[in-house]
Amino acid sequence: MSKNRLLVLICEPFQWIQMLCKELNTSFVLGVVTVYGFNQGFSGSLFRVVSDYYWKDVQKIQPSTVQLYVGFYYIPWIMKPVWGLLTDIFTVKGYHRRPYFVISGILGVVSALSVALVNVQFMPAFMALICLIGVTASMAIADVTIDACIAKNSIQMPSLASDMQSLCGFCTSVGALIGFSSSGMFVHQLGAKGALGLLALAPILLIMLGFFIYESRSSRPSNQKATTEKVVGAMNGMYKTIKYPQVWKPSLYMHLSLALSISTHEGQFYWYTDPKAGPAFSQEFVGMIYAIGAVASIAGVLIYHKLLKDYYSFRKLLFFAQLLYGFSGMLDLTFVLRWNLKLGIPDYFFVIFEECVSRIVNRLRWMPMIVLSTKLCPLGIEGTFFALLMCIDSLGQLSSKWSGGLVLHLFHVTRSDFTNLWLVMVIKNALRFSTLALIFLVPKADQYEVLVPPDLLKGENLMNSEEEEETIQLVAMNEKMEAMEGSSLRER
């Protein structure tokens, strides 16, 4: 009996993936794996660790200044509505998506190799920041297309909205596990500059994706007047939707919950690696901490998928997730004050425990927010509006980084002085708990309920009517040939 149960547990994830491929199309699932797993998961996690060491060891920047720099990483994500409009409206030789995958890949390759190969004497901090922003821009542009597909599928099949987010979270976490596990080794063996060159691998996959992705070519000539009308229609549709109370209230909550959760990551990272004031963790162990955290993140996805998504409303789930988020912050305070040593808990064990708890709670807090965001998108501009919601969230994360850097600066937390770091932790945790007062902005609806009326934008001049809508798919080469042959027969 135990063997049968074990076999069922092993087969269940594969059966779930098979179900998603059947219901959502295998091409869609492969697209999620490529963008979320390789581009955001692996490359994003490697970027996080390597860039921290680059600013600390190569450029020798103060932690509060690094917090300011890291905030600029979010600018390409804030511009997601712009990328969405470009890919939805402006074609290149009749193609909406393929050229933008290629452009994003080239941007990522050039940016990563520039900061990795140019000598630091000829690469001032400002130029290095521009290159690293280019890397994040590559990720953001590639992310837009998949996000649009997810939003549209969530509207058409609301019962699978949570499953799609679980798939995204799982792919991101697995990719992050691989990236974090290898990041410390890469930094140790290649140095921070050399490891940054590895960030060119994921953009190369995006370039290949741009050449092999199947997309039906638009035969209609571009019309400047029609394009302008579509842009105006999309802008009016977004304005009309954001005024809807069921949309602006939860959007405001998500923005404020992210903005008030100030980030002090750079101050803690410098403290982690300091040989005098902190525990002096090695490069390999720092990567291993994040890798174990990625495993915990996968556990958070499984907890949400198996135990929470079918049984709790958005408001109840986000309330308890935020409450746990506040309590988990007390572990940071305990570690900085070294109370763990007084309790007889070694630094290595405690930091792994703290990272696991934080990652699980973060995932439980983030997953329902993303599902809620997909529920707020109206038909017709689902891709662009989802990008707008992600832009609002990115603004919250930008505020979190910059306000955290300001607090680190005001309390004089530097490369060598961590005396007041514990006070920064106290402020951070107090702000986390204060967000609970805003929970009334979140709807009480279940996660399967429709929040936005399907006919909300009826009569608007939207960018993609049913007659003009084009299907983007990642298909096998034989399917592509069949489609081309079918098109040729129709032309005859």
Tab-separated table of C-alpha atoms in Angstrom:
chain	number	residue	atom	x	y	z
A	1	MET	CA	0.000	0.000	0.000
A	2	SER	CA	2.823	2.383	0.874
A	3	LYS	CA	4.488	1.642	-2.474
A	4	ASN	CA	1.266	2.479	-4.311
A	5	ARG	CA	0.956	5.766	-2.448
A	6	LEU	CA	4.560	6.625	-3.241
A	7	LEU	CA	3.936	5.812	-6.905
A	8	VAL	CA	0.853	8.039	-6.904
A	9	LEU	CA	2.810	10.908	-5.360
A	10	ILE	CA	5.563	10.543	-7.964
A	11	CYS	CA	3.127	10.368	-10.882
A	12	GLU	CA	0.812	13.143	-9.698
A	13	PRO	CA	2.978	16.093	-10.862
A	14	PHE	CA	3.406	14.517	-14.309
A	15	GLN	CA	-0.331	13.892	-14.568
A	16	TRP	CA	-0.942	17.505	-13.585
A	17	ILE	CA	1.433	18.740	-16.283
A	18	GLN	CA	-0.261	16.417	-18.786
A	19	MET	CA	-3.638	17.854	-17.817
A	20	LEU	CA	-2.384	21.409	-18.321
A	21	CYS	CA	-0.928	20.511	-21.712
A	22	LYS	CA	-4.265	19.027	-22.746
A	23	GLU	CA	-6.410	21.890	-21.488
A	24	LEU	CA	-4.106	24.827	-22.266
A	25	ASN	CA	-2.015	23.546	-25.195
A	26	THR	CA	1.447	22.041	-24.874
A	27	SER	CA	2.947	25.100	-26.566
A	28	PHE	CA	1.701	27.349	-23.786
A	29	VAL	CA	3.253	25.125	-21.111
A	30	LEU	CA	6.580	25.083	-22.947
A	31	GLY	CA	6.469	28.861	-23.198
A	32	VAL	CA	6.006	29.169	-19.446
A	33	VAL	CA	8.901	26.791	-18.795
A	34	THR	CA	11.178	28.758	-21.116
A	35	VAL	CA	10.413	32.252	-19.864
A	36	TYR	CA	9.731	31.580	-16.194
A	37	GLY	CA	12.100	28.659	-15.701
A	38	PHE	CA	15.184	29.652	-17.685
A	39	ASN	CA	14.882	33.419	-18.137
A	40	GLN	CA	13.460	34.481	-14.786
A	41	GLY	CA	14.246	31.504	-12.554
A	42	PHE	CA	17.811	30.551	-13.427
A	43	SER	CA	19.063	33.856	-14.850
A	44	GLY	CA	17.205	35.965	-12.286
A	45	SER	CA	18.606	34.060	-9.294
A	46	LEU	CA	22.133	34.083	-10.700
A	47	PHE	CA	21.784	37.806	-11.357
A	48	ARG	CA	20.728	38.469	-7.770
A	49	VAL	CA	23.749	36.837	-6.151
A	50	VAL	CA	26.391	37.824	-8.691
A	51	SER	CA	25.324	41.486	-8.888
A	52	ASP	CA	25.458	41.765	-5.077
A	53	TYR	CA	29.055	40.583	-5.074
A	54	TYR	CA	29.847	42.800	-8.061
A	55	TRP	CA	28.760	45.961	-6.252
A	56	LYS	CA	30.395	44.889	-2.982
A	57	ASP	CA	33.743	43.500	-4.169
A	58	VAL	CA	34.347	45.059	-7.598
A	59	GLN	CA	32.739	48.503	-7.433
A	60	LYS	CA	33.015	48.712	-3.583
A	61	ILE	CA	29.728	50.598	-3.133
A	62	GLN	CA	28.032	51.319	0.206
A	63	PRO	CA	24.920	49.159	0.977
A	64	SER	CA	22.511	52.131	1.050
A	65	THR	CA	23.742	53.212	-2.396
A	66	VAL	CA	23.394	49.675	-3.727
A	67	GLN	CA	19.781	49.697	-2.510
A	68	LEU	CA	19.261	52.795	-4.670
A	69	TYR	CA	20.904	51.118	-7.661
A	70	VAL	CA	18.873	47.934	-7.222
A	71	GLY	CA	15.710	50.036	-7.291
A	72	PHE	CA	16.542	51.021	-10.869
A	73	TYR	CA	16.368	47.339	-11.844
A	74	TYR	CA	12.588	47.651	-11.540
A	75	ILE	CA	12.278	50.413	-14.147
A	76	PRO	CA	12.009	47.953	-17.095
A	77	TRP	CA	9.296	46.113	-15.177
A	78	ILE	CA	7.467	49.372	-14.523
A	79	MET	CA	7.521	49.921	-18.286
A	80	LYS	CA	5.709	46.632	-18.979
A	81	PRO	CA	2.582	48.424	-20.304
A	82	VAL	CA	4.838	50.100	-22.888
A	83	TRP	CA	6.292	46.746	-23.936
A	84	GLY	CA	2.771	45.339	-24.051
A	85	LEU	CA	1.529	48.102	-26.332
A	86	LEU	CA	4.556	47.717	-28.607
A	87	THR	CA	4.125	43.969	-29.023
A	88	ASP	CA	0.321	44.152	-29.320
A	89	ILE	CA	0.089	47.014	-31.789
A	90	PHE	CA	3.347	47.686	-33.650
A	91	THR	CA	4.391	44.900	-35.991
A	92	VAL	CA	7.779	44.251	-37.585
A	93	LYS	CA	7.344	42.809	-41.097
A	94	GLY	CA	3.901	41.601	-40.091
A	95	TYR	CA	4.960	39.900	-36.838
A	96	HIS	CA	3.831	41.002	-33.398
A	97	ARG	CA	5.934	38.797	-31.109
A	98	ARG	CA	8.899	37.156	-32.814
A	99	PRO	CA	10.968	40.332	-33.369
A	100	TYR	CA	10.577	41.396	-29.756
A	101	PHE	CA	11.911	38.080	-28.472
A	102	VAL	CA	14.959	38.577	-30.679
A	103	ILE	CA	15.369	42.205	-29.587
A	104	SER	CA	15.113	41.309	-25.904
A	105	GLY	CA	17.643	38.504	-26.354
A	106	ILE	CA	20.157	40.723	-28.148
A	107	LEU	CA	19.746	43.390	-25.475
A	108	GLY	CA	20.425	40.850	-22.725
A	109	VAL	CA	23.486	39.353	-24.426
A	110	VAL	CA	25.098	42.741	-25.162
A	111	SER	CA	24.401	44.072	-21.656
A	112	ALA	CA	25.717	41.004	-19.823
A	113	LEU	CA	28.860	40.664	-21.913
A	114	SER	CA	29.621	44.402	-21.694
A	115	VAL	CA	29.743	44.492	-17.905
A	116	ALA	CA	31.577	41.154	-17.789
A	117	LEU	CA	34.303	41.836	-20.355
A	118	VAL	CA	35.037	45.564	-20.014
A	119	ASN	CA	37.724	46.364	-17.457
A	120	VAL	CA	36.371	47.987	-14.304
A	121	GLN	CA	38.667	50.981	-14.884
A	122	PHE	CA	36.655	51.755	-18.022
A	123	MET	CA	33.336	50.731	-16.478
A	124	PRO	CA	32.278	53.318	-13.870
A	125	ALA	CA	29.376	52.484	-11.564
A	126	PHE	CA	26.906	54.452	-13.697
A	127	MET	CA	27.761	52.518	-16.879
A	128	ALA	CA	27.667	49.204	-15.015
A	129	LEU	CA	24.223	50.137	-13.701
A	130	ILE	CA	23.017	50.840	-17.259
A	131	CYS	CA	24.240	47.412	-18.384
A	132	LEU	CA	22.575	45.621	-15.477
A	133	ILE	CA	19.338	47.488	-16.160
A	134	GLY	CA	19.671	46.199	-19.735
A	135	VAL	CA	19.767	42.645	-18.392
A	136	THR	CA	16.543	43.189	-16.432
A	137	ALA	CA	14.947	44.904	-19.450
A	138	SER	CA	15.631	41.767	-21.471
A	139	MET	CA	13.792	39.695	-18.869
A	140	ALA	CA	10.866	42.134	-18.692
A	141	ILE	CA	10.261	42.349	-22.446
A	142	ALA	CA	10.292	38.558	-22.823
A	143	ASP	CA	7.937	38.254	-19.866
A	144	VAL	CA	5.186	40.400	-21.417
A	145	THR	CA	4.032	37.893	-24.033
A	146	ILE	CA	3.682	35.007	-21.593
A	147	ASP	CA	1.870	37.224	-19.087
A	148	ALA	CA	-0.648	38.184	-21.771
A	149	CYS	CA	-1.251	34.516	-22.582
A	150	ILE	CA	-1.702	33.688	-18.898
A	151	ALA	CA	-4.173	36.538	-18.356
A	152	LYS	CA	-6.220	35.536	-21.394
A	153	ASN	CA	-6.295	31.854	-20.442
A	154	SER	CA	-7.302	32.806	-16.893
A	155	ILE	CA	-10.295	34.684	-18.275
A	156	GLN	CA	-11.311	31.912	-20.665
A	157	MET	CA	-10.729	29.099	-18.142
A	158	PRO	CA	-11.079	30.639	-14.654
A	159	SER	CA	-10.974	27.209	-12.999
A	160	LEU	CA	-7.344	26.841	-14.138
A	161	ALA	CA	-6.164	30.328	-13.134
A	162	SER	CA	-4.602	29.065	-9.915
A	163	ASP	CA	-3.048	26.074	-11.690
A	164	MET	CA	-1.360	28.377	-14.195
A	165	GLN	CA	0.139	30.469	-11.419
A	166	SER	CA	1.242	27.293	-9.656
A	167	LEU	CA	3.010	26.245	-12.867
A	168	CYS	CA	4.705	29.653	-13.139
A	169	GLY	CA	5.754	29.559	-9.509
A	170	PHE	CA	7.049	25.987	-9.807
A	171	CYS	CA	9.103	26.748	-12.933
A	172	THR	CA	10.529	29.904	-11.376
A	173	SER	CA	11.424	28.074	-8.164
A	174	VAL	CA	13.125	25.159	-9.948
A	175	GLY	CA	15.096	27.554	-12.127
A	176	ALA	CA	16.013	29.585	-9.060
A	177	LEU	CA	17.161	26.436	-7.272
A	178	ILE	CA	19.613	25.667	-10.069
A	179	GLY	CA	20.766	29.281	-10.329
A	180	PHE	CA	21.272	29.806	-6.611
A	181	SER	CA	22.968	26.423	-6.146
A	182	SER	CA	25.600	27.249	-8.734
A	183	SER	CA	25.943	31.005	-8.124
A	184	GLY	CA	28.366	30.809	-5.204
A	185	MET	CA	30.593	28.377	-7.074
A	186	PHE	CA	30.606	30.619	-10.162
A	187	VAL	CA	31.519	33.696	-8.106
A	188	HIS	CA	34.299	31.792	-6.348
A	189	GLN	CA	35.731	30.278	-9.536
A	190	LEU	CA	35.166	33.086	-12.053
A	191	GLY	CA	34.880	36.149	-9.840
A	192	ALA	CA	31.865	38.476	-9.873
A	193	LYS	CA	32.735	39.946	-13.295
A	194	GLY	CA	33.277	36.571	-14.923
A	195	ALA	CA	30.068	35.150	-13.456
A	196	LEU	CA	28.115	38.078	-14.900
A	197	GLY	CA	29.033	36.799	-18.363
A	198	LEU	CA	26.914	33.699	-17.707
A	199	LEU	CA	23.856	35.946	-17.717
A	200	ALA	CA	24.139	35.946	-21.513
A	201	LEU	CA	22.984	32.295	-21.671
A	202	ALA	CA	19.273	32.914	-21.062
A	203	PRO	CA	19.051	35.783	-23.606
A	204	ILE	CA	20.582	33.458	-26.201
A	205	LEU	CA	17.605	31.142	-25.605
A	206	LEU	CA	15.295	34.108	-26.152
A	207	ILE	CA	16.934	34.817	-29.510
A	208	MET	CA	16.430	31.183	-30.515
A	209	LEU	CA	12.848	31.411	-29.300
A	210	GLY	CA	12.288	34.412	-31.563
A	211	PHE	CA	13.361	32.411	-34.614
A	212	PHE	CA	11.495	29.192	-33.814
A	213	ILE	CA	8.271	30.484	-32.310
A	214	TYR	CA	5.278	29.987	-34.616
A	215	GLU	CA	3.295	33.116	-35.346
A	216	SER	CA	0.863	33.771	-38.151
A	217	ARG	CA	2.024	36.723	-40.165
A	218	SER	CA	-0.352	39.650	-40.474
A	219	SER	CA	-1.236	40.261	-44.121
A	220	ARG	CA	-2.885	43.608	-43.472
A	221	PRO	CA	-0.789	46.689	-44.212
A	222	SER	CA	-0.076	48.956	-41.276
A	223	ASN	CA	-2.479	51.868	-40.971
A	224	GLN	CA	-1.316	54.807	-38.890
A	225	LYS	CA	-4.845	56.001	-38.219
A	226	ALA	CA	-6.031	52.539	-37.173
A	227	THR	CA	-2.982	52.111	-34.972
A	228	THR	CA	-3.634	55.428	-33.270
A	229	GLU	CA	-7.263	54.468	-32.689
A	230	LYS	CA	-6.177	51.186	-31.132
A	231	VAL	CA	-3.759	52.930	-28.790
A	232	VAL	CA	-6.429	55.440	-27.770
A	233	GLY	CA	-8.954	52.628	-27.346
A	234	ALA	CA	-6.553	50.655	-25.167
A	235	MET	CA	-5.777	53.699	-23.014
A	236	ASN	CA	-9.483	54.474	-22.591
A	237	GLY	CA	-10.163	50.839	-21.752
A	238	MET	CA	-7.461	50.790	-19.072
A	239	TYR	CA	-8.752	54.066	-17.599
A	240	LYS	CA	-12.330	52.797	-17.521
A	241	THR	CA	-11.284	49.519	-15.914
A	242	ILE	CA	-9.025	51.008	-13.238
A	243	LYS	CA	-11.910	53.239	-12.077
A	244	TYR	CA	-14.025	50.166	-11.359
A	245	PRO	CA	-14.092	49.699	-7.526
A	246	GLN	CA	-13.524	45.957	-7.776
A	247	VAL	CA	-10.281	46.754	-9.604
A	248	TRP	CA	-8.716	49.841	-8.030
A	249	LYS	CA	-9.210	48.747	-4.425
A	250	PRO	CA	-7.268	45.451	-4.612
A	251	SER	CA	-4.725	47.112	-6.921
A	252	LEU	CA	-4.121	49.777	-4.288
A	253	TYR	CA	-3.736	47.117	-1.586
A	254	MET	CA	-1.182	45.153	-3.594
A	255	HIS	CA	0.841	48.289	-4.307
A	256	LEU	CA	0.849	49.495	-0.687
A	257	SER	CA	1.590	46.044	0.749
A	258	LEU	CA	4.696	45.869	-1.435
A	259	ALA	CA	5.752	49.487	-0.877
A	260	LEU	CA	5.402	49.293	2.914
A	261	SER	CA	7.445	46.094	3.068
A	262	ILE	CA	10.720	47.986	2.868
A	263	SER	CA	13.726	46.001	1.657
A	264	THR	CA	16.946	45.942	3.660
A	265	HIS	CA	18.520	43.104	1.691
A	266	GLU	CA	21.794	44.861	0.877
A	267	GLY	CA	22.442	45.833	4.487
A	268	GLN	CA	21.819	42.262	5.592
A	269	PHE	CA	23.938	40.861	2.746
A	270	TYR	CA	26.919	43.022	3.727
A	271	TRP	CA	26.426	41.929	7.353
A	272	TYR	CA	26.221	38.232	6.358
A	273	THR	CA	29.618	38.408	4.655
A	274	ASP	CA	31.379	40.691	7.169
A	275	PRO	CA	34.185	38.842	9.033
A	276	LYS	CA	33.938	40.989	12.185
A	277	ALA	CA	30.369	42.112	12.860
A	278	GLY	CA	28.554	39.306	11.041
A	279	PRO	CA	28.775	35.536	10.646
A	280	ALA	CA	31.185	35.847	7.655
A	281	PHE	CA	29.401	33.419	5.350
A	282	SER	CA	31.416	32.255	2.340
A	283	GLN	CA	30.385	32.808	-1.280
A	284	GLU	CA	29.423	29.159	-1.713
A	285	PHE	CA	27.321	29.153	1.446
A	286	VAL	CA	25.487	32.352	0.454
A	287	GLY	CA	24.496	30.661	-2.808
A	288	MET	CA	23.495	27.549	-0.886
A	289	ILE	CA	21.277	29.604	1.447
A	290	TYR	CA	19.364	30.974	-1.522
A	291	ALA	CA	19.228	27.516	-3.146
A	292	ILE	CA	17.629	25.975	-0.056
A	293	GLY	CA	15.283	28.955	-0.037
A	294	ALA	CA	14.292	28.087	-3.611
A	295	VAL	CA	13.362	24.573	-2.458
A	296	ALA	CA	11.276	26.147	0.294
A	297	SER	CA	9.662	28.350	-2.350
A	298	ILE	CA	8.601	25.218	-4.233
A	299	ALA	CA	7.119	23.942	-0.965
A	300	GLY	CA	5.192	27.211	-0.694
A	301	VAL	CA	3.781	26.682	-4.203
A	302	LEU	CA	2.697	23.140	-3.284
A	303	ILE	CA	1.078	24.316	-0.041
A	304	TYR	CA	-0.867	26.970	-1.909
A	305	HIS	CA	-1.841	24.623	-4.727
A	306	LYS	CA	-2.886	21.666	-2.571
A	307	LEU	CA	-4.253	23.267	0.595
A	308	LEU	CA	-5.254	26.889	0.057
A	309	LYS	CA	-6.436	27.820	-3.449
A	310	ASP	CA	-9.726	25.885	-3.273
A	311	TYR	CA	-10.799	26.721	0.272
A	312	TYR	CA	-10.121	30.350	1.159
A	313	SER	CA	-11.240	33.734	-0.146
A	314	PHE	CA	-8.747	36.317	-1.346
A	315	ARG	CA	-9.218	38.497	1.740
A	316	LYS	CA	-8.819	35.723	4.300
A	317	LEU	CA	-5.792	34.211	2.565
A	318	LEU	CA	-3.984	37.544	2.114
A	319	PHE	CA	-4.745	38.569	5.714
A	320	PHE	CA	-3.145	35.491	7.242
A	321	ALA	CA	-0.300	35.535	4.714
A	322	GLN	CA	0.523	39.140	5.663
A	323	LEU	CA	0.285	38.270	9.361
A	324	LEU	CA	2.753	35.418	8.895
A	325	TYR	CA	4.934	37.770	6.847
A	326	GLY	CA	5.160	40.125	9.828
A	327	PHE	CA	6.019	37.356	12.264
A	328	SER	CA	8.631	35.887	9.908
A	329	GLY	CA	10.425	39.249	9.959
A	330	MET	CA	11.125	38.711	13.654
A	331	LEU	CA	13.568	35.979	12.638
A	332	ASP	CA	15.720	38.618	10.901
A	333	LEU	CA	15.755	40.678	14.082
A	334	THR	CA	16.651	37.624	16.160
A	335	PHE	CA	19.546	36.825	13.844
A	336	VAL	CA	20.964	40.364	13.701
A	337	LEU	CA	20.873	40.606	17.514
A	338	ARG	CA	22.535	37.153	17.658
A	339	TRP	CA	19.885	35.846	20.046
A	340	ASN	CA	20.150	32.535	18.203
A	341	LEU	CA	23.622	32.035	19.704
A	342	LYS	CA	22.254	32.686	23.198
A	343	LEU	CA	19.689	29.974	22.509
A	344	GLY	CA	22.461	27.641	21.356
A	345	ILE	CA	21.404	27.684	17.674
A	346	PRO	CA	24.385	27.950	15.265
A	347	ASP	CA	24.370	30.697	12.621
A	348	TYR	CA	24.422	28.237	9.725
A	349	PHE	CA	21.361	26.363	10.947
A	350	PHE	CA	19.416	29.471	11.924
A	351	VAL	CA	19.932	31.347	8.645
A	352	ILE	CA	18.757	28.321	6.642
A	353	PHE	CA	15.671	28.033	8.849
A	354	GLU	CA	14.983	31.761	8.493
A	355	GLU	CA	15.386	31.635	4.703
A	356	CYS	CA	13.019	28.674	4.379
A	357	VAL	CA	10.308	30.310	6.481
A	358	SER	CA	10.648	33.610	4.605
A	359	ARG	CA	10.463	31.973	1.185
A	360	ILE	CA	7.399	29.872	2.031
A	361	VAL	CA	5.559	32.850	3.504
A	362	ASN	CA	6.566	35.079	0.592
A	363	ARG	CA	5.199	32.542	-1.883
A	364	LEU	CA	1.938	32.170	0.054
A	365	ARG	CA	1.620	35.957	0.005
A	366	TRP	CA	2.563	36.442	-3.652
A	367	MET	CA	0.574	33.631	-5.338
A	368	PRO	CA	-2.922	34.901	-4.436
A	369	MET	CA	-1.864	38.419	-5.460
A	370	ILE	CA	-0.977	37.208	-8.955
A	371	VAL	CA	-4.165	35.153	-9.242
A	372	LEU	CA	-6.143	38.205	-8.120
A	373	SER	CA	-4.371	40.331	-10.738
A	374	THR	CA	-5.415	37.957	-13.530
A	375	LYS	CA	-9.002	38.201	-12.301
A	376	LEU	CA	-8.961	41.988	-12.656
A	377	CYS	CA	-8.135	41.995	-16.400
A	378	PRO	CA	-10.998	42.783	-18.815
A	379	LEU	CA	-11.469	40.982	-22.107
A	380	GLY	CA	-9.951	42.783	-25.067
A	381	ILE	CA	-6.973	44.378	-23.317
A	382	GLU	CA	-6.098	41.570	-20.926
A	383	GLY	CA	-2.423	41.544	-21.904
A	384	THR	CA	-1.861	45.275	-21.603
A	385	PHE	CA	-3.937	45.625	-18.433
A	386	PHE	CA	-2.130	42.754	-16.738
A	387	ALA	CA	1.110	44.519	-17.644
A	388	LEU	CA	-0.321	47.681	-16.049
A	389	LEU	CA	-1.053	45.795	-12.818
A	390	MET	CA	2.458	44.351	-12.814
A	391	CYS	CA	3.739	47.890	-13.373
A	392	ILE	CA	1.862	49.027	-10.259
A	393	ASP	CA	3.379	46.138	-8.313
A	394	SER	CA	6.851	46.977	-9.624
A	395	LEU	CA	6.390	50.565	-8.473
A	396	GLY	CA	5.668	49.164	-5.017
A	397	GLN	CA	8.847	47.085	-5.114
A	398	LEU	CA	10.828	50.098	-6.335
A	399	SER	CA	9.503	52.128	-3.403
A	400	SER	CA	10.427	49.239	-1.115
A	401	LYS	CA	14.053	49.249	-2.312
A	402	TRP	CA	14.512	53.010	-2.240
A	403	SER	CA	12.807	53.535	1.115
A	404	GLY	CA	14.872	50.678	2.541
A	405	GLY	CA	18.042	52.312	1.223
A	406	LEU	CA	16.972	55.616	2.780
A	407	VAL	CA	16.422	53.961	6.159
A	408	LEU	CA	19.829	52.251	5.946
A	409	HIS	CA	21.400	55.629	5.154
A	410	LEU	CA	19.576	57.500	7.953
A	411	PHE	CA	20.676	54.896	10.512
A	412	HIS	CA	24.230	54.925	9.142
A	413	VAL	CA	24.448	51.277	8.149
A	414	THR	CA	27.611	51.117	6.010
A	415	ARG	CA	30.088	48.554	4.683
A	416	SER	CA	31.712	48.295	8.122
A	417	ASP	CA	29.223	49.779	10.623
A	418	PHE	CA	26.169	47.647	11.463
A	419	THR	CA	25.450	49.038	14.938
A	420	ASN	CA	21.942	50.233	14.062
A	421	LEU	CA	20.967	47.416	11.728
A	422	TRP	CA	18.683	45.963	14.388
A	423	LEU	CA	16.701	49.228	14.534
A	424	VAL	CA	16.183	49.013	10.782
A	425	MET	CA	14.786	45.495	11.311
A	426	VAL	CA	12.329	46.806	13.923
A	427	ILE	CA	11.037	49.497	11.536
A	428	LYS	CA	10.721	46.983	8.720
A	429	ASN	CA	8.649	44.577	10.812
A	430	ALA	CA	6.391	47.354	12.170
A	431	LEU	CA	5.543	48.403	8.609
A	432	ARG	CA	4.722	44.816	7.675
A	433	PHE	CA	2.141	44.587	10.449
A	434	SER	CA	0.692	48.006	9.563
A	435	THR	CA	-0.370	46.652	6.164
A	436	LEU	CA	-3.024	44.528	7.899
A	437	ALA	CA	-5.097	47.696	8.374
A	438	LEU	CA	-5.570	47.861	4.584
A	439	ILE	CA	-6.995	44.360	4.134
A	440	PHE	CA	-10.533	45.762	3.681
A	441	LEU	CA	-9.475	46.783	0.139
A	442	VAL	CA	-9.256	43.107	-0.888
A	443	PRO	CA	-12.525	41.494	-2.092
A	444	LYS	CA	-14.053	38.657	-0.086
A	445	ALA	CA	-14.586	36.707	-3.297
A	446	ASP	CA	-13.433	33.127	-3.744
A	447	GLN	CA	-10.537	32.502	-6.103
A	448	TYR	CA	-12.837	31.083	-8.791
A	449	GLU	CA	-15.307	33.967	-8.891
A	450	VAL	CA	-15.461	36.477	-11.741
A	451	LEU	CA	-14.580	39.958	-10.448
A	452	VAL	CA	-14.789	42.027	-13.639
A	453	PRO	CA	-17.917	41.874	-15.848
A	454	PRO	CA	-17.103	40.365	-19.263
A	455	ASP	CA	-18.933	43.219	-21.002
A	456	LEU	CA	-17.169	45.980	-19.046
A	457	LEU	CA	-15.472	47.323	-22.187
A	458	LYS	CA	-18.252	46.469	-24.611
A	459	GLY	CA	-18.297	48.939	-27.477
A	460	GLU	CA	-14.740	50.166	-26.886
A	461	ASN	CA	-12.291	50.258	-29.816
A	462	LEU	CA	-9.865	47.713	-28.423
A	463	MET	CA	-6.538	46.669	-29.838
A	464	ASN	CA	-7.381	43.052	-30.613
A	465	SER	CA	-10.834	42.241	-31.858
A	466	GLU	CA	-11.824	38.655	-32.550
A	467	GLU	CA	-11.388	39.147	-36.282
A	468	GLU	CA	-7.825	40.425	-35.939
A	469	GLU	CA	-6.636	38.317	-33.029
A	470	GLU	CA	-3.564	36.254	-33.769
A	471	THR	CA	-2.557	33.058	-32.011
A	472	ILE	CA	1.020	32.680	-30.826
A	473	GLN	CA	2.207	29.146	-30.217
A	474	LEU	CA	5.393	27.275	-29.639
A	475	VAL	CA	4.868	24.268	-31.878
A	476	ALA	CA	6.853	21.322	-33.107
A	477	MET	CA	8.377	21.675	-36.565
A	478	ASN	CA	5.941	19.177	-38.107
A	479	GLU	CA	2.975	21.183	-36.777
A	480	LYS	CA	4.521	24.327	-38.213
A	481	MET	CA	4.891	22.692	-41.637
A	482	GLU	CA	1.264	21.533	-41.548
A	483	ALA	CA	0.140	25.073	-40.775
A	484	MET	CA	2.232	26.462	-43.635
A	485	GLU	CA	0.877	23.868	-46.045
A	486	GLY	CA	-2.691	24.582	-44.976
A	487	SER	CA	-2.138	28.285	-45.522
A	488	SER	CA	-0.742	27.604	-48.988
A	489	LEU	CA	-3.799	25.515	-49.951
A	490	ARG	CA	-6.146	28.265	-48.786
A	491	GLU	CA	-4.305	30.817	-50.906
A	492	ARG	CA	-4.777	28.552	-53.938
